Amino acid sequence: MSKSISKSVPSHFQSSQAQVKTSKKLSSALRHQAENMRLSISTDGYVSVQELLRHSQFKGVSFQQIEECVSKCPKQRFQLKRSSDGVMFIRATQV
């Protein structure tokens, strides 16, 4: 008689997987697809986080997930900045 073994994935691993997925979406959008996605890009490479989150590619992604991805990325692939009127922007950095 075989027992079924329940494999649960630790929450830190799930969080890590979600960060990797978000990071890959951000890299693709900010480094390669911004124009195709019709995102407005500033001269210094920033895109509005709000505009990014409205895009279908980012459905289900929250600002908090992006913020966590940016802050926990060991290679510091992205930068966030807040404009004087409180709007958040993000860009890919050179690594």
mmCIF file with all atom_site columns, C-alpha atoms in Angstrom:
data_model
loop_
_atom_site.group_PDB
_atom_site.id
_atom_site.type_symbol
_atom_site.label_atom_id
_atom_site.label_alt_id
_atom_site.label_comp_id
_atom_site.label_asym_id
_atom_site.label_entity_id
_atom_site.label_seq_id
_atom_site.pdbx_PDB_ins_code
_atom_site.Cartn_x
_atom_site.Cartn_y
_atom_site.Cartn_z
_atom_site.occupancy
_atom_site.B_iso_or_equiv
_atom_site.pdbx_formal_charge
_atom_site.auth_seq_id
_atom_site.auth_comp_id
_atom_site.auth_asym_id
_atom_site.auth_atom_id
_atom_site.pdbx_PDB_model_num
ATOM 1  C CA . MET A 1 1  ? 0.000  0.000  0.000   1.00 0.00 ? 1  MET A CA 1
ATOM 2  C CA . SER A 1 2  ? 1.550  3.293  -1.055  1.00 0.00 ? 2  SER A CA 1
ATOM 3  C CA . LYS A 1 3  ? 1.251  6.453  0.915   1.00 0.00 ? 3  LYS A CA 1
ATOM 4  C CA . SER A 1 4  ? 0.717  9.696  -0.826  1.00 0.00 ? 4  SER A CA 1
ATOM 5  C CA . ILE A 1 5  ? 3.350  12.219 0.109   1.00 0.00 ? 5  ILE A CA 1
ATOM 6  C CA . SER A 1 6  ? 2.249  15.805 0.242   1.00 0.00 ? 6  SER A CA 1
ATOM 7  C CA . LYS A 1 7  ? 4.965  18.046 -1.056  1.00 0.00 ? 7  LYS A CA 1
ATOM 8  C CA . SER A 1 8  ? 4.571  21.563 0.184   1.00 0.00 ? 8  SER A CA 1
ATOM 9  C CA . VAL A 1 9  ? 6.798  24.282 -1.143  1.00 0.00 ? 9  VAL A CA 1
ATOM 10 C CA . PRO A 1 10 ? 8.223  26.569 1.547   1.00 0.00 ? 10 PRO A CA 1
ATOM 11 C CA . SER A 1 11 ? 6.754  30.076 1.431   1.00 0.00 ? 11 SER A CA 1
ATOM 12 C CA . HIS A 1 12 ? 10.200 31.692 1.005   1.00 0.00 ? 12 HIS A CA 1
ATOM 13 C CA . PHE A 1 13 ? 10.728 29.546 -2.094  1.00 0.00 ? 13 PHE A CA 1
ATOM 14 C CA . GLN A 1 14 ? 7.319  30.531 -3.508  1.00 0.00 ? 14 GLN A CA 1
ATOM 15 C CA . SER A 1 15 ? 8.201  34.155 -2.830  1.00 0.00 ? 15 SER A CA 1
ATOM 16 C CA . SER A 1 16 ? 11.533 33.665 -4.574  1.00 0.00 ? 16 SER A CA 1
ATOM 17 C CA . GLN A 1 17 ? 9.822  32.109 -7.599  1.00 0.00 ? 17 GLN A CA 1
ATOM 18 C CA . ALA A 1 18 ? 7.396  35.033 -7.780  1.00 0.00 ? 18 ALA A CA 1
ATOM 19 C CA . GLN A 1 19 ? 10.301 37.495 -7.621  1.00 0.00 ? 19 GLN A CA 1
ATOM 20 C CA . VAL A 1 20 ? 12.097 35.728 -10.460 1.00 0.00 ? 20 VAL A CA 1
ATOM 21 C CA . LYS A 1 21 ? 8.923  35.793 -12.569 1.00 0.00 ? 21 LYS A CA 1
ATOM 22 C CA . THR A 1 22 ? 8.386  39.498 -11.855 1.00 0.00 ? 22 THR A CA 1
ATOM 23 C CA . SER A 1 23 ? 12.047 40.248 -12.551 1.00 0.00 ? 23 SER A CA 1
ATOM 24 C CA . LYS A 1 24 ? 11.872 38.496 -15.920 1.00 0.00 ? 24 LYS A CA 1
ATOM 25 C CA . LYS A 1 25 ? 8.720  40.431 -16.845 1.00 0.00 ? 25 LYS A CA 1
ATOM 26 C CA . LEU A 1 26 ? 10.369 43.703 -15.845 1.00 0.00 ? 26 LEU A CA 1
ATOM 27 C CA . SER A 1 27 ? 13.561 42.918 -17.762 1.00 0.00 ? 27 SER A CA 1
ATOM 28 C CA . SER A 1 28 ? 11.652 42.016 -20.885 1.00 0.00 ? 28 SER A CA 1
ATOM 29 C CA . ALA A 1 29 ? 9.427  45.094 -20.729 1.00 0.00 ? 29 ALA A CA 1
ATOM 30 C CA . LEU A 1 30 ? 12.076 47.648 -19.765 1.00 0.00 ? 30 LEU A CA 1
ATOM 31 C CA . ARG A 1 31 ? 15.018 46.334 -21.777 1.00 0.00 ? 31 ARG A CA 1
ATOM 32 C CA . HIS A 1 32 ? 13.427 44.913 -24.906 1.00 0.00 ? 32 HIS A CA 1
ATOM 33 C CA . GLN A 1 33 ? 9.690  45.481 -25.309 1.00 0.00 ? 33 GLN A CA 1
ATOM 34 C CA . ALA A 1 34 ? 8.885  48.982 -24.002 1.00 0.00 ? 34 ALA A CA 1
ATOM 35 C CA . GLU A 1 35 ? 8.295  50.448 -27.461 1.00 0.00 ? 35 GLU A CA 1
ATOM 36 C CA . ASN A 1 36 ? 6.289  47.423 -28.653 1.00 0.00 ? 36 ASN A CA 1
ATOM 37 C CA . MET A 1 37 ? 4.222  47.674 -25.464 1.00 0.00 ? 37 MET A CA 1
ATOM 38 C CA . ARG A 1 38 ? 3.686  51.373 -26.256 1.00 0.00 ? 38 ARG A CA 1
ATOM 39 C CA . LEU A 1 39 ? 5.117  52.483 -22.914 1.00 0.00 ? 39 LEU A CA 1
ATOM 40 C CA . SER A 1 40 ? 6.199  56.099 -22.543 1.00 0.00 ? 40 SER A CA 1
ATOM 41 C CA . ILE A 1 41 ? 9.927  56.171 -21.825 1.00 0.00 ? 41 ILE A CA 1
ATOM 42 C CA . SER A 1 42 ? 11.664 59.250 -20.415 1.00 0.00 ? 42 SER A CA 1
ATOM 43 C CA . THR A 1 43 ? 14.998 60.396 -21.830 1.00 0.00 ? 43 THR A CA 1
ATOM 44 C CA . ASP A 1 44 ? 16.745 58.792 -18.833 1.00 0.00 ? 44 ASP A CA 1
ATOM 45 C CA . GLY A 1 45 ? 14.974 55.456 -19.391 1.00 0.00 ? 45 GLY A CA 1
ATOM 46 C CA . TYR A 1 46 ? 12.210 55.579 -16.774 1.00 0.00 ? 46 TYR A CA 1
ATOM 47 C CA . VAL A 1 47 ? 8.684  54.241 -17.291 1.00 0.00 ? 47 VAL A CA 1
ATOM 48 C CA . SER A 1 48 ? 5.694  55.017 -15.085 1.00 0.00 ? 48 SER A CA 1
ATOM 49 C CA . VAL A 1 49 ? 5.028  52.067 -12.767 1.00 0.00 ? 49 VAL A CA 1
ATOM 50 C CA . GLN A 1 50 ? 1.301  52.802 -13.010 1.00 0.00 ? 50 GLN A CA 1
ATOM 51 C CA . GLU A 1 51 ? 1.453  52.633 -16.819 1.00 0.00 ? 51 GLU A CA 1
ATOM 52 C CA . LEU A 1 52 ? 3.453  49.411 -16.643 1.00 0.00 ? 52 LEU A CA 1
ATOM 53 C CA . LEU A 1 53 ? 0.964  47.794 -14.256 1.00 0.00 ? 53 LEU A CA 1
ATOM 54 C CA . ARG A 1 54 ? -1.940 48.678 -16.573 1.00 0.00 ? 54 ARG A CA 1
ATOM 55 C CA . HIS A 1 55 ? -0.387 46.616 -19.356 1.00 0.00 ? 55 HIS A CA 1
ATOM 56 C CA . SER A 1 56 ? -1.808 43.117 -19.856 1.00 0.00 ? 56 SER A CA 1
ATOM 57 C CA . GLN A 1 57 ? 1.655  41.558 -19.432 1.00 0.00 ? 57 GLN A CA 1
ATOM 58 C CA . PHE A 1 58 ? 1.571  42.729 -15.803 1.00 0.00 ? 58 PHE A CA 1
ATOM 59 C CA . LYS A 1 59 ? -1.928 41.548 -14.966 1.00 0.00 ? 59 LYS A CA 1
ATOM 60 C CA . GLY A 1 60 ? -1.902 40.256 -11.396 1.00 0.00 ? 60 GLY A CA 1
ATOM 61 C CA . VAL A 1 61 ? 1.367  42.027 -10.503 1.00 0.00 ? 61 VAL A CA 1
ATOM 62 C CA . SER A 1 62 ? 1.179  44.619 -7.735  1.00 0.00 ? 62 SER A CA 1
ATOM 63 C CA . PHE A 1 63 ? 3.336  47.635 -6.963  1.00 0.00 ? 63 PHE A CA 1
ATOM 64 C CA . GLN A 1 64 ? 4.444  45.855 -3.793  1.00 0.00 ? 64 GLN A CA 1
ATOM 65 C CA . GLN A 1 65 ? 5.726  42.913 -5.847  1.00 0.00 ? 65 GLN A CA 1
ATOM 66 C CA . ILE A 1 66 ? 7.692  45.266 -8.089  1.00 0.00 ? 66 ILE A CA 1
ATOM 67 C CA . GLU A 1 67 ? 9.062  47.146 -5.100  1.00 0.00 ? 67 GLU A CA 1
ATOM 68 C CA . GLU A 1 68 ? 10.125 43.857 -3.465  1.00 0.00 ? 68 GLU A CA 1
ATOM 69 C CA . CYS A 1 69 ? 11.719 42.655 -6.691  1.00 0.00 ? 69 CYS A CA 1
ATOM 70 C CA . VAL A 1 70 ? 13.712 45.883 -6.999  1.00 0.00 ? 70 VAL A CA 1
ATOM 71 C CA . SER A 1 71 ? 14.841 45.927 -3.364  1.00 0.00 ? 71 SER A CA 1
ATOM 72 C CA . LYS A 1 72 ? 15.783 42.228 -3.196  1.00 0.00 ? 72 LYS A CA 1
ATOM 73 C CA . CYS A 1 73 ? 17.522 41.896 -6.546  1.00 0.00 ? 73 CYS A CA 1
ATOM 74 C CA . PRO A 1 74 ? 21.148 41.049 -5.685  1.00 0.00 ? 74 PRO A CA 1
ATOM 75 C CA . LYS A 1 75 ? 22.334 42.439 -9.013  1.00 0.00 ? 75 LYS A CA 1
ATOM 76 C CA . GLN A 1 76 ? 20.318 45.683 -8.631  1.00 0.00 ? 76 GLN A CA 1
ATOM 77 C CA . ARG A 1 77 ? 18.859 45.363 -12.131 1.00 0.00 ? 77 ARG A CA 1
ATOM 78 C CA . PHE A 1 78 ? 16.193 48.039 -11.599 1.00 0.00 ? 78 PHE A CA 1
ATOM 79 C CA . GLN A 1 79 ? 15.809 51.478 -10.043 1.00 0.00 ? 79 GLN A CA 1
ATOM 80 C CA . LEU A 1 80 ? 12.676 53.089 -8.687  1.00 0.00 ? 80 LEU A CA 1
ATOM 81 C CA . LYS A 1 81 ? 12.225 56.823 -8.220  1.00 0.00 ? 81 LYS A CA 1
ATOM 82 C CA . ARG A 1 82 ? 9.361  59.038 -7.107  1.00 0.00 ? 82 ARG A CA 1
ATOM 83 C CA . SER A 1 83 ? 8.695  62.241 -9.024  1.00 0.00 ? 83 SER A CA 1
ATOM 84 C CA . SER A 1 84 ? 7.996  65.526 -7.245  1.00 0.00 ? 84 SER A CA 1
ATOM 85 C CA . ASP A 1 85 ? 4.267  64.917 -7.727  1.00 0.00 ? 85 ASP A CA 1
ATOM 86 C CA . GLY A 1 86 ? 4.456  61.431 -6.164  1.00 0.00 ? 86 GLY A CA 1
ATOM 87 C CA . VAL A 1 87 ? 4.383  59.302 -9.341  1.00 0.00 ? 87 VAL A CA 1
ATOM 88 C CA . MET A 1 88 ? 6.603  56.210 -9.199  1.00 0.00 ? 88 MET A CA 1
ATOM 89 C CA . PHE A 1 89 ? 8.915  55.377 -12.115 1.00 0.00 ? 89 PHE A CA 1
ATOM 90 C CA . ILE A 1 90 ? 11.144 52.393 -12.835 1.00 0.00 ? 90 ILE A CA 1
ATOM 91 C CA . ARG A 1 91 ? 14.032 51.692 -15.181 1.00 0.00 ? 91 ARG A CA 1
ATOM 92 C CA . ALA A 1 92 ? 16.419 48.872 -15.951 1.00 0.00 ? 92 ALA A CA 1
ATOM 93 C CA . THR A 1 93 ? 20.021 49.539 -14.985 1.00 0.00 ? 93 THR A CA 1
ATOM 94 C CA . GLN A 1 94 ? 23.176 48.530 -16.755 1.00 0.00 ? 94 GLN A CA 1
ATOM 95 C CA . VAL A 1 95 ? 24.807 45.498 -15.221 1.00 0.00 ? 95 VAL A CA 1
#
